[in-house]
Each structure stands twice: as structure tokens, then as C-alpha cells.
Coordinates of C-alpha atoms and ligand atoms in Angstrom, one line a residue:
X1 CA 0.0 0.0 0.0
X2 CA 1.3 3.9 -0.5
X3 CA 3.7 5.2 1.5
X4 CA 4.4 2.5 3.7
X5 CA 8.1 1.6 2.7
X6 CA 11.0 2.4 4.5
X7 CA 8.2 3.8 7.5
X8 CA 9.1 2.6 11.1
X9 CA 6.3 0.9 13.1
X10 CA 5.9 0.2 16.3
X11 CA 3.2 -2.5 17.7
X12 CA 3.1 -3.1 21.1
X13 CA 2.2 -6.7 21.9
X14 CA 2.8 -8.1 19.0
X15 CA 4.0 -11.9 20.0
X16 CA 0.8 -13.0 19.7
X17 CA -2.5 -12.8 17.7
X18 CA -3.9 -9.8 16.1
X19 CA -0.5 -7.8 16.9
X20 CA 1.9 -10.4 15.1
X21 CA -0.3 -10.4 12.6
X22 CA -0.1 -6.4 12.2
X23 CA 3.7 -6.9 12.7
X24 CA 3.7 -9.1 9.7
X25 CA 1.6 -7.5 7.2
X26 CA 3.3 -4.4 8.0
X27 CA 6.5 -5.4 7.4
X28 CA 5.3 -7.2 3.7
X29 CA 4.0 -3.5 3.1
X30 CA 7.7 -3.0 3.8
X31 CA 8.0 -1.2 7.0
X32 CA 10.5 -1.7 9.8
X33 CA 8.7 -3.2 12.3
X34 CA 9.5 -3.1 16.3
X35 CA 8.0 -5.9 18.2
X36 CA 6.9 -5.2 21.7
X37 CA 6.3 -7.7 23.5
X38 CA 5.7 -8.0 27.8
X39 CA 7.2 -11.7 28.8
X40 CA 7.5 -14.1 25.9
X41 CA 10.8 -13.7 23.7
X42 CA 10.8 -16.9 21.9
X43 CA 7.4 -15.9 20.6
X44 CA 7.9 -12.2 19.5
X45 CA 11.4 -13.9 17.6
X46 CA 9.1 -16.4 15.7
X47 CA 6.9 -13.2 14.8
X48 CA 10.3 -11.1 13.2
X49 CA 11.3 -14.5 11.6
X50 CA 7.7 -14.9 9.8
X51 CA 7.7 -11.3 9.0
X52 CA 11.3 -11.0 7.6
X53 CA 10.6 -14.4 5.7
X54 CA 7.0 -13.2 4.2
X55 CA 8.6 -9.9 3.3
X56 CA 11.7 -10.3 1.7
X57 CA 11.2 -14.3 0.8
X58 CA 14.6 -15.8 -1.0
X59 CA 16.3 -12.2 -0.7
X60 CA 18.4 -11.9 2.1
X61 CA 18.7 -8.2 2.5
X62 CA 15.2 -6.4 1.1
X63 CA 15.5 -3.4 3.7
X64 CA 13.0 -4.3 6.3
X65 CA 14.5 -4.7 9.2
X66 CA 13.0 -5.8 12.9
X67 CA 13.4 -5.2 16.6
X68 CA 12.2 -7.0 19.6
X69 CA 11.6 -5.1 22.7
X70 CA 10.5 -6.4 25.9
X71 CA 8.3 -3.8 27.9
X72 CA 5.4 -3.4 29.8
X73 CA 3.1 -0.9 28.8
X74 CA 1.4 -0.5 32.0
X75 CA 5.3 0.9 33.3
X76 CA 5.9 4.6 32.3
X77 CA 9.6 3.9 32.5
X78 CA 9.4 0.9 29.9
X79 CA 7.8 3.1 27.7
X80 CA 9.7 6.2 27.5
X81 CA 13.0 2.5 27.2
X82 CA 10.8 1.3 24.3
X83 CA 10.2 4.2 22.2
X84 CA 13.8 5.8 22.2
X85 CA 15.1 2.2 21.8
X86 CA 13.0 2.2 18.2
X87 CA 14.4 5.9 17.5
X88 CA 18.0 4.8 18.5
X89 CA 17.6 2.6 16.0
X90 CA 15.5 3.6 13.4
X91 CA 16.6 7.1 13.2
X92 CA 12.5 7.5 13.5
X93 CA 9.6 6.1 14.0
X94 CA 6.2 6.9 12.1
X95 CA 3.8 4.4 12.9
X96 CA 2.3 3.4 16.3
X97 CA 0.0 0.4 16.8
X98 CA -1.1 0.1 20.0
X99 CA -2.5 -3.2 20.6
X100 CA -1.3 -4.7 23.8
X101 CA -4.9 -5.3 25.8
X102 CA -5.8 -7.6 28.5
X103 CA -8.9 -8.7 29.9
X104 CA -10.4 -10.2 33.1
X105 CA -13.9 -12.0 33.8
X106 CA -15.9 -10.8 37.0
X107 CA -19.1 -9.8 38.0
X108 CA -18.6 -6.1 38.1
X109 CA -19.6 -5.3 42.0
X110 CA -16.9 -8.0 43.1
X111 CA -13.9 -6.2 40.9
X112 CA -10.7 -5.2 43.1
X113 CA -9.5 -1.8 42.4
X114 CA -6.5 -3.1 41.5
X115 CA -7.3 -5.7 38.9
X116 CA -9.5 -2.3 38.0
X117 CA -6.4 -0.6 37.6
X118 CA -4.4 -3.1 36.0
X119 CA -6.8 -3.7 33.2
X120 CA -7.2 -0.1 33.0
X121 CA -3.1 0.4 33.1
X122 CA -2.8 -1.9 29.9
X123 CA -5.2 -1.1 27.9
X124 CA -6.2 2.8 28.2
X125 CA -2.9 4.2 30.2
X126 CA -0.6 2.3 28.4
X127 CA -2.5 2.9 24.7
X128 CA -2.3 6.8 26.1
X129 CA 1.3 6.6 27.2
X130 CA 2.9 5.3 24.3
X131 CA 1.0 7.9 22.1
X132 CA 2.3 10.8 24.1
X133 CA 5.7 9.5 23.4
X134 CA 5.2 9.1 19.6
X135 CA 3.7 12.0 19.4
X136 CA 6.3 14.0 21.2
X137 CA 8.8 12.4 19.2
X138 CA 6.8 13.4 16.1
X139 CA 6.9 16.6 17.1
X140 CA 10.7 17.1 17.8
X141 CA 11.2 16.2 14.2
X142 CA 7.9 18.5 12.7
X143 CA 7.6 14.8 10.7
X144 CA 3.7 13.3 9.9
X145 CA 2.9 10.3 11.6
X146 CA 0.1 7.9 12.5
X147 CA -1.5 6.1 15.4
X148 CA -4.1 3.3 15.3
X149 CA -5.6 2.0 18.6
X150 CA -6.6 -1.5 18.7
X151 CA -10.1 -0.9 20.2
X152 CA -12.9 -3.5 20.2
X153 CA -16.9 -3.9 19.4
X154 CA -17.2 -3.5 23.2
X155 CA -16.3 0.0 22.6
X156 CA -19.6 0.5 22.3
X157 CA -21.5 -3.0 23.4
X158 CA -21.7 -3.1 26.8
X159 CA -20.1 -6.1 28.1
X160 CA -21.7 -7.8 31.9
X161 CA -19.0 -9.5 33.6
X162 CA -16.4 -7.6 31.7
X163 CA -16.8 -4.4 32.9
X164 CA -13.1 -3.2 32.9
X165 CA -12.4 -4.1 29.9
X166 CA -15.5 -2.7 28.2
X167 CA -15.0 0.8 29.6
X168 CA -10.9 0.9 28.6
X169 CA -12.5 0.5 25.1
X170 CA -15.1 2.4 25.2
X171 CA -12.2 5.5 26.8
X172 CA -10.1 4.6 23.6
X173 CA -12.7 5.8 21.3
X174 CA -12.2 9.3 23.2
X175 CA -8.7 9.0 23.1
X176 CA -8.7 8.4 19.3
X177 CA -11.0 11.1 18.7
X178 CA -9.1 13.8 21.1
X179 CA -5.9 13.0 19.6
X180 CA -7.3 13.3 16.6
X181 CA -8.5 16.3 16.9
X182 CA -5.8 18.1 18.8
X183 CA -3.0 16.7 16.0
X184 CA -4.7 17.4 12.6
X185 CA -2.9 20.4 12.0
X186 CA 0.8 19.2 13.0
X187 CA -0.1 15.6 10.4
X188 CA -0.5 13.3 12.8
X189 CA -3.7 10.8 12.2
X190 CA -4.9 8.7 15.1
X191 CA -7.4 5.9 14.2
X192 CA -8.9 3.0 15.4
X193 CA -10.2 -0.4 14.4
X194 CA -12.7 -2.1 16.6
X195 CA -12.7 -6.0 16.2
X196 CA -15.5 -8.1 16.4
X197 CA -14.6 -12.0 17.9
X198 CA -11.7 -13.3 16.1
X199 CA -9.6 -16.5 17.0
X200 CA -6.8 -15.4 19.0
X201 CA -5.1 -16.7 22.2
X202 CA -7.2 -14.4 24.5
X203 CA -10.4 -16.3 23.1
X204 CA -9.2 -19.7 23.9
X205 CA -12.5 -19.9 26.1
X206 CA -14.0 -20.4 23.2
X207 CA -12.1 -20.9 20.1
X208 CA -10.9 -24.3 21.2
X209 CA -14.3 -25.7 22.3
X210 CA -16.4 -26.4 18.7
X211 CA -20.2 -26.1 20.8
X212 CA -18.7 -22.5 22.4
X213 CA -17.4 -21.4 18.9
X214 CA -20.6 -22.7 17.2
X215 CA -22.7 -20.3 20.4
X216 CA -20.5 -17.2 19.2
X217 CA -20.7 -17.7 15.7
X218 CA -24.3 -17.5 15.8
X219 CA -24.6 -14.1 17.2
X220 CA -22.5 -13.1 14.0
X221 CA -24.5 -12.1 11.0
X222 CA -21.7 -13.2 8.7
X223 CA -21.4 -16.4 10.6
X224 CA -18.3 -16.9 11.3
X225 CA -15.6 -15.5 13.9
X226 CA -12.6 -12.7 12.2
X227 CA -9.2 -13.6 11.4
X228 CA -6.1 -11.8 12.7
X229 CA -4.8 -11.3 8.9
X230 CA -8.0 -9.2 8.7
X231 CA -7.7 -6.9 10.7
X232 CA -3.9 -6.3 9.9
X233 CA -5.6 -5.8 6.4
X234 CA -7.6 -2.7 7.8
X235 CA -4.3 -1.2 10.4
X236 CA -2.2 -1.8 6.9
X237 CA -4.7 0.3 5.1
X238 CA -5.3 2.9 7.9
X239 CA -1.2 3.7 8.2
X240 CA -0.6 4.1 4.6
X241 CA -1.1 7.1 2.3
X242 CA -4.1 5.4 1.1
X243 CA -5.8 7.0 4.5
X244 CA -4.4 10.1 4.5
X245 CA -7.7 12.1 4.8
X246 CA -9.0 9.7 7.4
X247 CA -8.4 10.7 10.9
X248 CA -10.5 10.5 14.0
X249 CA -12.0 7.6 13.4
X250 CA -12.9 3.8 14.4
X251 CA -13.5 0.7 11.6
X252 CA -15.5 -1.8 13.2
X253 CA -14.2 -4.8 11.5
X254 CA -16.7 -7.3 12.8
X255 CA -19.1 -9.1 10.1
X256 CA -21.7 -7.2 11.4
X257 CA -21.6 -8.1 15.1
X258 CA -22.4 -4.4 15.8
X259 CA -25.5 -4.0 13.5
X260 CA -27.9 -5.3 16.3
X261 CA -28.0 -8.8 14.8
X262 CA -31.9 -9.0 16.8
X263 CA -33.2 -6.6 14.1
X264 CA -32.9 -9.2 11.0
X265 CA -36.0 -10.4 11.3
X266 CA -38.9 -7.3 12.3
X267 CA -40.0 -7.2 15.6
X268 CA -43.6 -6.3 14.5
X269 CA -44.7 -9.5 12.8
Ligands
NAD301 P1 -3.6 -11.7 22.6 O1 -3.8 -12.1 24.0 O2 -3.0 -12.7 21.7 O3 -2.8 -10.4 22.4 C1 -2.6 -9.4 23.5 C2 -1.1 -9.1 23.5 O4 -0.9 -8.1 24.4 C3 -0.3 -10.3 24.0 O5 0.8 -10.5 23.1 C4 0.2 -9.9 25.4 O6 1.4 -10.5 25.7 C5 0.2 -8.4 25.2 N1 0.2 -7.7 26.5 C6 -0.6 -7.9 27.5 N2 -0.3 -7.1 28.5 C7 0.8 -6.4 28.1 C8 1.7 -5.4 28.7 N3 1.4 -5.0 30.0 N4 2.7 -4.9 28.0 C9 3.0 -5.3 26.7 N5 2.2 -6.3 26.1 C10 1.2 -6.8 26.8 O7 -5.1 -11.3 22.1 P2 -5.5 -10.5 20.8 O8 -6.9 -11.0 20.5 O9 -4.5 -10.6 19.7 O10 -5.6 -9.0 21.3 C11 -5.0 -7.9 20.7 C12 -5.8 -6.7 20.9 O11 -7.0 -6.9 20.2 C13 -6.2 -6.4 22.3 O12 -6.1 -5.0 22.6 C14 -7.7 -6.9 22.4 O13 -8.4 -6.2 23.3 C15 -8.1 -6.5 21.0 N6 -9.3 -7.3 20.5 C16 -9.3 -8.6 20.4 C17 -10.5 -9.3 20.0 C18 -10.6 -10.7 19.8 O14 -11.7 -11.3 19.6 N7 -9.5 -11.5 19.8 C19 -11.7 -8.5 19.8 C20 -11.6 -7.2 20.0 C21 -10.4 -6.5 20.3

């Protein structure tokens, strides 16, 4: 896609699921990709090995180049490590995915304000955290840039049980649009997608169980749960030139979770 080649991106969580999947398409498109992940080197590796063999294939120096960085974006202090360990680097860095996101199960009168806190740390804190950095970084060099938020459906479905997890996605749709807003001017886009289900290791509740999957898949009007390689289709599309007059906004990517599914047959029959 335009504009991507030779960019620097940076997705945070990215030895697993949706995020290596970003990683990888990313660096196809021919970006420089800087892997963040919080615990699990062997995996982030095996993402920059799939990446560096998708994107350059036989040749063995195409000009992407990849980093692995272990930090936790719920720490201030690993963030501020992370980002000038990608400019240190890089020489820049022009792209930020933030996708790291956890998630607990609870009813929500029974939630400790530190799991509270926690899941709020990762997901909203940490998202904000490594923007401001990018951003400031951005600025120091007057250079356009972009930032896409790995939200979820639940940023607007309310989700019983989940509660924390619900309302960090539900703040990331502000923080998209704010950003947005308060950037235009200096070229920096921030964006979101929003997900619907798609089989990843935080879904293993239900991915691995064929009468669970079958129970989700039915509340999906397109039947069937997402792929990671989708929505690294959609952050691929969002980062490059092709977007450039997109900002502010959030792609549910979702086959039509969000659409009220209920409504497909009238109510008044
Ligand atoms: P996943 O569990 O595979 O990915 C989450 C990643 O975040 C993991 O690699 C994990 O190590 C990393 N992470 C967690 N805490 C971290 C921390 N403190 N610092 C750095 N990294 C940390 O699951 P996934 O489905 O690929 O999730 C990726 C993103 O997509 C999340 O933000 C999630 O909320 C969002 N999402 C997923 C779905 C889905 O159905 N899978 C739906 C909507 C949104």
C-alpha cells in the first residue's frame, strides 16, 4: 500500500495474535517493524522470523529490518525504554499500533480496584502513554505520523462481567478522537479499528471448544468468527497514504456483530 516503505512501526504486543499479525503484514508492506512484547521472547522472535521471511522471501537483505523489545506498557519507564530504543535505532519512528490489551472475567460489584487498575493500566494508560511518546517524538522532528488504537466492538457494546475491559475500550474511542482532533494540524492521524470476535489466544475460552465457537458464531450475522490477517488488512490500510484524509475515526471490523443482529427479522410481525 502507498507510503508504507521504509516507515518505522511500532506494535506493542505483537508476539501474539492480532499484533503479530499487524507486525507481519506491516512489514510485507515494507515497513520496519519493532515488536513489543511483555514476557515471551521466543514468541515475539518467531513473529520477526515470519515477518522477515513473508517480506523479503529468498532475498536476504530487502531493507526491512525488525526489533524485539520487551516492555510493559502499563510501566511509564518501559515506555519512554521502548520508544527511544525504536528511535535509537531507526533514526524515527512513524507508525504506532497500540495493541497490547488484557482482559479479566468478573461480576462487576466483586472487581478489586487493582485488577481495576491493572486492566485499566494496559489497555487505556498504556495505549495513552505510548501515544504521548510518539507523538512527542513526532513533534521534535515536525515529521507526519500515524497512530491506530486497537479498540474492540465492546467500545460501544456493553459487556456484563467484563466491565473493565469494556470501559478501557469504550475510553479509547475518546482517546482516538481527542488525539485526533488536537493533531490534525501538525499531520498526525490517530485511528482506530474495533474488532469483532476473532480466534486469537485471549479467546481460547471459546475458540478451542467447537459447541462455544458454534454459540458465538451464531450471534454473527456473517457467521463466522474474524481472522487476525483481517484486521492487519484494515491497520495496513489505515497507516498508509491510502488514509491520509482519514483521521479521528474507528472501523468496526466485525461481520456485522455491531448491527444489532436481533433486528434481521422485524420485531412487529
Ligand atoms: P492476545 O492475548 O494474543 O494479544 C494481546 C497481547 O498483548 C499479547 O501478546 C500480550 O502479551 C500483550 N500484552 C498484555 N499485557 C501487556 C503489557 N502490559 N505490555 C505489553 N504487552 C502486553 O489477544 P488478541 O486478540 O491478539 O488481542 C490484541 C488486541 O485486540 C487487544 O487489545 C484486544 O483487546 C483486541 N481485541 C481482540 C479481539 C478478539 O476477539 N481477539 C476482539 C476485539 C479486540
Amino acid at each position: 500500500m502507498k507510503g508504507l516503505k521504509g516507515k518505522t512501526a511500532l506494535i506493542t504486543g505483537a508476539s501474539s495474535g492480532i499484533g503479530q499479525a499487524i507486525a507481519i503484514r506491516l512489514a510485507q508492506e515494507g515497513c520496519h517493524i519493532a515488536i513489543n512484547y511483555r514476557k515471551n521472547p521466543e514468541a515475539a522472535a518467531d513473529t520477526a522470523e515470519r515477518a522477515m521471511q513473508l517480506a523479503c522471501g529468498q532475498v536476504e537483505e530487502c531493507g526491512v529490518q525488525s526489533l524485539l523489545i520487551q516492555a510493559d506498557v502499563a510501566q511509564e519507564a518501559d515506555i519512554l525504554r521502548m520508544v527511544n530504543a525504536v528511535v535509537e535505532r531507526f533514526g524515527h519512528l512513524d507508525i504506532l499500533v497500540n495493541n497490547a490489551g488484557i482482559q479479566t472475567e468478573r461480576p462487576s460489584h466483586e472487581i478489586p480496584a487493582d485488577e481495576f487498575d491493572r486492566v485499566l493500566g494496559v489497555n487505556l494508560k498504556g495505549a495513552y502513554l505510548c501515544a504521548r511518546e510518539t507523538i512527542k517524538h513526532l513533534l521534535d522532528r515536525q515529521a507526519a505520523g500515524v497512530i491506530i488504537n486497537i479498540s474492540s466492538v465492546h467500545e460501544i457494546i456493553p459487556r456484563p462481567q467484563y466491565l473493565t475491559y469494556s470501559i478501557s475500550k469504550g475510553g479509547m474511542a475518546n482517546l482516538t478522537k481527542t488525539l485526533a482532533l488536537e493533531y490534525a494540524d501538525r499531520k498526525i492521524r490517530v485511528n482506530a479499528i474495533a474488532p469483532g470476535a476473532t480466534a486469537t489466544p485471549i479467546n481460547e475460552a471459546w475458540t478451542e471448544d467447537p459447541t462455544k465457537k458454534a454459540a458465538v458464531e451464531s450471534y454473527i450475522p456473517m457467521g463466522r468468527a474474524g481472522t487476525s490477517e483481517e484486521m492487519a488488512a484494515a491497520v495496513a490500510f489505515l497507516a498508509s497514504e491510502e488514509a491520509a484524509y482519514i483521521t479521528g475515526q474507528t472501523l468496526f471490523i466485525d461481520g456485522g456483530l455491531s448491527l444489532y443482529a436481533d433486528f434481521r427479522e422485524t420485531w412487529s410481525a
